[in-house]
Amino acid sequence: MNRLLLVCAAGLLIAGCDSASTPTSIPGNGQTQTTNTNYDCGSGGKLAVTYLNNDPNAVAIVETGDNQKIMMVNVVAASGAKYVGGIWEWWTKNESGTLSNLQTQKTMECQATK
């Protein structure tokens, strides 16, 4: 139920924003913590990811090189942090991330940049 509420609330946040802006808060038990991380994905290009955390909810907004923004919610992972949204999956561990298109089964391996 909490995940459904988070997805609905996050969708409303995105809908109320123009294409150049990113939400700065999500529902939860306290203040939203925001972290921005850039990733180099080799020939796949670069990703800019904004992480929003407000216990018990977590969201990742992945911005691709063509300025497409994909919002994903955190789901249970055996290791690392895993986010899903639509046909996309973003799975991170330490400084690495994998972006997967679950429909085409294509993946892109990425490394966080400093």
Tab-separated table of N, CA and C in Angstrom:
chain	number	residue	atom	x	y	z
A	1	MET	N	0.823	-1.192	0.000
A	1	MET	CA	0.000	0.000	0.000
A	1	MET	C	0.863	1.251	0.000
A	2	ASN	N	1.936	1.259	0.837
A	2	ASN	CA	2.822	2.416	0.873
A	2	ASN	C	3.462	2.662	-0.478
A	3	ARG	N	3.867	1.591	-1.180
A	3	ARG	CA	4.481	1.730	-2.510
A	3	ARG	C	3.498	2.364	-3.482
A	4	LEU	N	2.237	1.927	-3.441
A	4	LEU	CA	1.226	2.483	-4.317
A	4	LEU	C	1.038	3.965	-4.038
A	5	LEU	N	0.971	4.336	-2.775
A	5	LEU	CA	0.842	5.748	-2.419
A	5	LEU	C	2.044	6.539	-2.896
A	6	LEU	N	3.238	5.964	-2.743
A	6	LEU	CA	4.451	6.642	-3.183
A	6	LEU	C	4.426	6.863	-4.683
A	7	VAL	N	4.064	5.836	-5.448
A	7	VAL	CA	4.029	5.962	-6.901
A	7	VAL	C	3.022	7.024	-7.311
A	8	CYS	N	1.851	7.019	-6.702
A	8	CYS	CA	0.831	8.024	-7.023
A	8	CYS	C	1.302	9.427	-6.674
A	9	ALA	N	1.868	9.589	-5.491
A	9	ALA	CA	2.349	10.905	-5.072
A	9	ALA	C	3.493	11.369	-5.953
A	10	ALA	N	4.405	10.473	-6.275
A	10	ALA	CA	5.535	10.839	-7.125
A	10	ALA	C	5.044	11.209	-8.516
A	11	GLY	N	4.048	10.486	-9.011
A	11	GLY	CA	3.484	10.816	-10.313
A	11	GLY	C	2.875	12.207	-10.322
A	12	LEU	N	2.194	12.566	-9.259
A	12	LEU	CA	1.633	13.912	-9.159
A	12	LEU	C	2.727	14.962	-9.103
A	13	LEU	N	3.813	14.663	-8.398
A	13	LEU	CA	4.932	15.601	-8.346
A	13	LEU	C	5.509	15.832	-9.730
A	14	ILE	N	5.720	14.759	-10.472
A	14	ILE	CA	6.279	14.874	-11.817
A	14	ILE	C	5.313	15.608	-12.731
A	15	ALA	N	4.029	15.276	-12.659
A	15	ALA	CA	3.033	15.890	-13.528
A	15	ALA	C	2.965	17.390	-13.322
A	16	GLY	N	3.231	17.846	-12.123
A	16	GLY	CA	3.164	19.266	-11.828
A	16	GLY	C	4.431	20.018	-12.172
A	17	CYS	N	5.434	19.318	-12.679
A	17	CYS	CA	6.714	19.942	-12.981
A	17	CYS	C	6.892	20.069	-14.478
A	18	ASP	N	7.645	21.093	-14.902
A	18	ASP	CA	7.977	21.152	-16.317
A	18	ASP	C	9.103	20.169	-16.587
A	19	SER	N	9.430	19.979	-17.876
A	19	SER	CA	10.388	18.934	-18.241
A	19	SER	C	11.791	19.209	-17.735
A	20	ALA	N	12.105	20.427	-17.330
A	20	ALA	CA	13.460	20.751	-16.883
A	20	ALA	C	13.647	20.570	-15.381
A	21	SER	N	12.569	20.346	-14.640
A	21	SER	CA	12.706	20.269	-13.193
A	21	SER	C	12.544	18.839	-12.689
A	22	THR	N	13.050	18.615	-11.490
A	22	THR	CA	12.978	17.314	-10.833
A	22	THR	C	12.379	17.524	-9.458
A	23	PRO	N	11.494	16.625	-9.013
A	23	PRO	CA	10.917	16.769	-7.674
A	23	PRO	C	12.006	16.830	-6.605
A	24	THR	N	11.724	17.532	-5.527
A	24	THR	CA	12.703	17.661	-4.446
A	24	THR	C	12.237	17.016	-3.154
A	25	SER	N	11.020	16.464	-3.141
A	25	SER	CA	10.559	15.790	-1.932
A	25	SER	C	9.607	14.659	-2.293
A	26	ILE	N	9.545	13.680	-1.382
A	26	ILE	CA	8.611	12.572	-1.500
A	26	ILE	C	7.993	12.343	-0.127
A	27	PRO	N	6.828	11.696	-0.064
A	27	PRO	CA	6.209	11.434	1.231
A	27	PRO	C	7.064	10.493	2.076
A	28	GLY	N	6.960	10.642	3.374
A	28	GLY	CA	7.687	9.762	4.281
A	28	GLY	C	7.569	10.244	5.708
A	29	ASN	N	8.453	9.733	6.559
A	29	ASN	CA	8.397	10.030	7.988
A	29	ASN	C	9.236	11.223	8.421
A	30	GLY	N	9.905	11.871	7.505
A	30	GLY	CA	10.761	12.991	7.885
A	30	GLY	C	11.070	13.866	6.687
A	31	GLN	N	12.269	14.415	6.693
A	31	GLN	CA	12.726	15.269	5.596
A	31	GLN	C	13.286	14.403	4.468
A	32	THR	N	13.029	14.800	3.235
A	32	THR	CA	13.578	14.083	2.087
A	32	THR	C	15.054	14.411	1.941
A	33	GLN	N	15.867	13.364	1.830
A	33	GLN	CA	17.300	13.513	1.571
A	33	GLN	C	17.516	13.306	0.076
A	34	THR	N	18.224	14.243	-0.563
A	34	THR	CA	18.462	14.184	-2.002
A	34	THR	C	19.944	14.015	-2.278
A	35	THR	N	20.272	13.095	-3.174
A	35	THR	CA	21.647	12.868	-3.606
A	35	THR	C	21.664	12.810	-5.125
A	36	ASN	N	22.615	13.507	-5.737
A	36	ASN	CA	22.786	13.474	-7.188
A	36	ASN	C	24.089	12.764	-7.517
A	37	THR	N	24.031	11.804	-8.431
A	37	THR	CA	25.213	11.060	-8.840
A	37	THR	C	25.236	10.955	-10.357
A	38	ASN	N	26.400	11.212	-10.953
A	38	ASN	CA	26.588	11.050	-12.388
A	38	ASN	C	27.285	9.731	-12.654
A	39	TYR	N	26.897	9.082	-13.743
A	39	TYR	CA	27.461	7.793	-14.120
A	39	TYR	C	27.963	7.848	-15.556
A	40	ASP	N	29.104	7.206	-15.800
A	40	ASP	CA	29.647	7.037	-17.146
A	40	ASP	C	29.342	5.608	-17.568
A	41	CYS	N	28.648	5.474	-18.678
A	41	CYS	CA	28.228	4.152	-19.148
A	41	CYS	C	28.957	3.764	-20.430
A	42	GLY	N	30.174	4.266	-20.609
A	42	GLY	CA	30.977	3.927	-21.782
A	42	GLY	C	30.285	4.345	-23.061
A	43	SER	N	30.179	3.426	-24.011
A	43	SER	CA	29.557	3.743	-25.300
A	43	SER	C	28.058	4.005	-25.162
A	44	GLY	N	27.482	3.641	-24.009
A	44	GLY	CA	26.066	3.900	-23.752
A	44	GLY	C	25.784	5.331	-23.342
A	45	GLY	N	26.837	6.116	-23.120
A	45	GLY	CA	26.663	7.516	-22.754
A	45	GLY	C	26.766	7.758	-21.260
A	46	LYS	N	26.092	8.781	-20.809
A	46	LYS	CA	26.144	9.183	-19.406
A	46	LYS	C	24.730	9.233	-18.840
A	47	LEU	N	24.647	9.012	-17.537
A	47	LEU	CA	23.382	9.127	-16.817
A	47	LEU	C	23.566	10.081	-15.652
A	48	ALA	N	22.535	10.849	-15.354
A	48	ALA	CA	22.488	11.668	-14.144
A	48	ALA	C	21.331	11.122	-13.313
A	49	VAL	N	21.629	10.694	-12.093
A	49	VAL	CA	20.599	10.077	-11.260
A	49	VAL	C	20.391	10.909	-10.003
A	50	THR	N	19.145	11.240	-9.732
A	50	THR	CA	18.761	11.915	-8.501
A	50	THR	C	18.071	10.890	-7.612
A	51	TYR	N	18.622	10.717	-6.411
A	51	TYR	CA	18.040	9.797	-5.431
A	51	TYR	C	17.301	10.618	-4.383
A	52	LEU	N	16.041	10.259	-4.119
A	52	LEU	CA	15.232	10.902	-3.091
A	52	LEU	C	14.892	9.841	-2.052
A	53	ASN	N	15.249	10.095	-0.805
A	53	ASN	CA	15.003	9.141	0.274
A	53	ASN	C	14.269	9.822	1.418
A	54	ASN	N	13.171	9.216	1.837
A	54	ASN	CA	12.403	9.672	2.987
A	54	ASN	C	11.732	8.423	3.556
A	55	ASP	N	12.356	7.845	4.571
A	55	ASP	CA	11.938	6.567	5.131
A	55	ASP	C	10.428	6.508	5.317
A	56	PRO	N	9.760	5.490	4.819
A	56	PRO	CA	10.263	4.239	4.258
A	56	PRO	C	10.385	4.243	2.738
A	57	ASN	N	10.278	5.396	2.101
A	57	ASN	CA	10.231	5.475	0.643
A	57	ASN	C	11.557	5.922	0.041
A	58	ALA	N	11.834	5.416	-1.160
A	58	ALA	CA	13.032	5.811	-1.899
A	58	ALA	C	12.712	5.799	-3.389
A	59	VAL	N	13.189	6.830	-4.083
A	59	VAL	CA	12.945	7.001	-5.513
A	59	VAL	C	14.266	7.337	-6.187
A	60	ALA	N	14.446	6.839	-7.406
A	60	ALA	CA	15.573	7.244	-8.246
A	60	ALA	C	14.991	7.819	-9.528
A	61	ILE	N	15.471	8.993	-9.918
A	61	ILE	CA	15.071	9.586	-11.188
A	61	ILE	C	16.304	9.566	-12.073
A	62	VAL	N	16.249	8.734	-13.114
A	62	VAL	CA	17.380	8.529	-14.012
A	62	VAL	C	17.170	9.396	-15.243
A	63	GLU	N	18.121	10.312	-15.485
A	63	GLU	CA	18.063	11.162	-16.671
A	63	GLU	C	19.078	10.652	-17.677
A	64	THR	N	18.579	10.289	-18.847
A	64	THR	CA	19.434	9.740	-19.891
A	64	THR	C	20.068	10.862	-20.702
A	65	GLY	N	20.974	10.497	-21.589
A	65	GLY	CA	21.671	11.481	-22.419
A	65	GLY	C	20.749	12.273	-23.318
A	66	ASP	N	19.577	11.731	-23.650
A	66	ASP	CA	18.625	12.461	-24.491
A	66	ASP	C	17.593	13.218	-23.649
A	67	ASN	N	17.944	13.472	-22.389
A	67	ASN	CA	17.120	14.244	-21.445
A	67	ASN	C	15.788	13.587	-21.098
A	68	GLN	N	15.673	12.288	-21.308
A	68	GLN	CA	14.496	11.551	-20.857
A	68	GLN	C	14.668	11.274	-19.369
A	69	LYS	N	13.630	11.519	-18.581
A	69	LYS	CA	13.663	11.235	-17.144
A	69	LYS	C	12.771	10.039	-16.851
A	70	ILE	N	13.362	9.050	-16.164
A	70	ILE	CA	12.641	7.832	-15.817
A	70	ILE	C	12.569	7.751	-14.299
A	71	MET	N	11.356	7.784	-13.745
A	71	MET	CA	11.205	7.687	-12.297
A	71	MET	C	11.003	6.230	-11.907
A	72	MET	N	11.780	5.796	-10.908
A	72	MET	CA	11.709	4.415	-10.438
A	72	MET	C	11.623	4.405	-8.919
A	73	VAL	N	10.910	3.425	-8.386
A	73	VAL	CA	10.798	3.269	-6.937
A	73	VAL	C	11.658	2.104	-6.475
A	74	ASN	N	12.132	2.198	-5.243
A	74	ASN	CA	12.981	1.173	-4.647
A	74	ASN	C	12.175	-0.083	-4.365
A	75	VAL	N	12.782	-1.230	-4.687
A	75	VAL	CA	12.177	-2.533	-4.386
A	75	VAL	C	13.213	-3.384	-3.667
A	76	VAL	N	12.786	-4.497	-3.107
A	76	VAL	CA	13.682	-5.377	-2.364
A	76	VAL	C	14.756	-5.936	-3.295
A	77	ALA	N	16.006	-5.897	-2.816
A	77	ALA	CA	17.141	-6.455	-3.560
A	77	ALA	C	17.977	-7.294	-2.610
A	78	ALA	N	18.530	-8.373	-3.122
A	78	ALA	CA	19.393	-9.224	-2.298
A	78	ALA	C	20.668	-8.483	-1.911
A	79	SER	N	21.131	-7.619	-2.799
A	79	SER	CA	22.365	-6.880	-2.561
A	79	SER	C	22.299	-5.562	-3.314
A	80	GLY	N	22.781	-4.492	-2.718
A	80	GLY	CA	22.742	-3.187	-3.366
A	80	GLY	C	21.364	-2.559	-3.261
A	81	ALA	N	21.087	-1.630	-4.173
A	81	ALA	CA	19.794	-0.943	-4.214
A	81	ALA	C	19.198	-1.133	-5.601
A	82	LYS	N	17.931	-1.510	-5.641
A	82	LYS	CA	17.262	-1.800	-6.906
A	82	LYS	C	16.015	-0.935	-7.014
A	83	TYR	N	15.847	-0.322	-8.187
A	83	TYR	CA	14.712	0.545	-8.464
A	83	TYR	C	14.056	0.074	-9.761
A	84	VAL	N	12.734	0.150	-9.831
A	84	VAL	CA	12.027	-0.214	-11.052
A	84	VAL	C	10.965	0.829	-11.374
A	85	GLY	N	10.735	0.996	-12.672
A	85	GLY	CA	9.699	1.893	-13.158
A	85	GLY	C	9.359	1.533	-14.589
A	86	GLY	N	8.138	1.119	-14.832
A	86	GLY	CA	7.743	0.715	-16.182
A	86	GLY	C	8.597	-0.443	-16.659
A	87	ILE	N	9.216	-0.276	-17.825
A	87	ILE	CA	10.059	-1.338	-18.398
A	87	ILE	C	11.509	-1.240	-17.943
A	88	TRP	N	11.810	-0.316	-17.023
A	88	TRP	CA	13.198	-0.053	-16.634
A	88	TRP	C	13.532	-0.578	-15.247
A	89	GLU	N	14.791	-0.984	-15.092
A	89	GLU	CA	15.336	-1.400	-13.801
A	89	GLU	C	16.713	-0.757	-13.644
A	90	TRP	N	16.962	-0.145	-12.498
A	90	TRP	CA	18.250	0.464	-12.164
A	90	TRP	C	18.733	-0.216	-10.894
A	91	TRP	N	19.873	-0.904	-10.978
A	91	TRP	CA	20.399	-1.674	-9.859
A	91	TRP	C	21.800	-1.189	-9.567
A	92	THR	N	22.024	-0.699	-8.351
A	92	THR	CA	23.338	-0.168	-7.982
A	92	THR	C	23.939	-0.957	-6.828
A	93	LYS	N	25.255	-0.990	-6.833
A	93	LYS	CA	26.008	-1.548	-5.718
A	93	LYS	C	27.356	-0.847	-5.720
A	94	ASN	N	27.700	-0.272	-4.565
A	94	ASN	CA	28.927	0.523	-4.442
A	94	ASN	C	28.924	1.614	-5.504
A	95	GLU	N	29.913	1.666	-6.370
A	95	GLU	CA	30.024	2.727	-7.378
A	95	GLU	C	29.523	2.290	-8.755
A	96	SER	N	28.941	1.096	-8.846
A	96	SER	CA	28.480	0.556	-10.129
A	96	SER	C	26.965	0.598	-10.225
A	97	GLY	N	26.474	0.689	-11.453
A	97	GLY	CA	25.042	0.629	-11.696
A	97	GLY	C	24.763	-0.069	-13.012
A	98	THR	N	23.626	-0.736	-13.084
A	98	THR	CA	23.200	-1.393	-14.319
A	98	THR	C	21.795	-0.923	-14.650
A	99	LEU	N	21.642	-0.340	-15.843
A	99	LEU	CA	20.332	0.071	-16.327
A	99	LEU	C	19.859	-0.998	-17.301
A	100	SER	N	18.685	-1.560	-17.035
A	100	SER	CA	18.153	-2.636	-17.868
A	100	SER	C	16.792	-2.261	-18.420
A	101	ASN	N	16.611	-2.551	-19.709
A	101	ASN	CA	15.299	-2.469	-20.323
A	101	ASN	C	14.712	-3.870	-20.207
A	102	LEU	N	13.710	-4.050	-19.366
A	102	LEU	CA	13.160	-5.370	-19.087
A	102	LEU	C	12.372	-5.935	-20.257
A	103	GLN	N	12.009	-5.070	-21.193
A	103	GLN	CA	11.258	-5.518	-22.361
A	103	GLN	C	12.193	-6.100	-23.420
A	104	THR	N	13.314	-5.410	-23.669
A	104	THR	CA	14.248	-5.861	-24.707
A	104	THR	C	15.389	-6.691	-24.142
A	105	GLN	N	15.513	-6.731	-22.812
A	105	GLN	CA	16.594	-7.443	-22.115
A	105	GLN	C	17.970	-6.818	-22.361
A	106	LYS	N	18.017	-5.576	-22.852
A	106	LYS	CA	19.293	-4.884	-23.045
A	106	LYS	C	19.708	-4.236	-21.734
A	107	THR	N	21.016	-4.277	-21.454
A	107	THR	CA	21.544	-3.668	-20.233
A	107	THR	C	22.687	-2.731	-20.573
A	108	MET	N	22.947	-1.819	-19.658
A	108	MET	CA	24.034	-0.861	-19.797
A	108	MET	C	24.754	-0.789	-18.455
A	109	GLU	N	26.043	-1.087	-18.457
A	109	GLU	CA	26.860	-1.058	-17.246
A	109	GLU	C	27.444	0.339	-17.068
A	110	CYS	N	27.375	0.879	-15.853
A	110	CYS	CA	27.801	2.249	-15.588
A	110	CYS	C	28.674	2.315	-14.334
A	111	GLN	N	29.524	3.338	-14.282
A	111	GLN	CA	30.369	3.606	-13.116
A	111	GLN	C	30.138	5.041	-12.664
A	112	ALA	N	30.001	5.241	-11.364
A	112	ALA	CA	29.848	6.593	-10.822
A	112	ALA	C	31.111	7.387	-11.110
A	113	THR	N	30.941	8.661	-11.432
A	113	THR	CA	32.075	9.544	-11.679
A	113	THR	C	32.217	10.496	-10.511
A	114	LYS	N	33.403	10.981	-10.297
A	114	LYS	CA	33.669	11.914	-9.190
A	114	LYS	C	33.514	13.337	-9.656
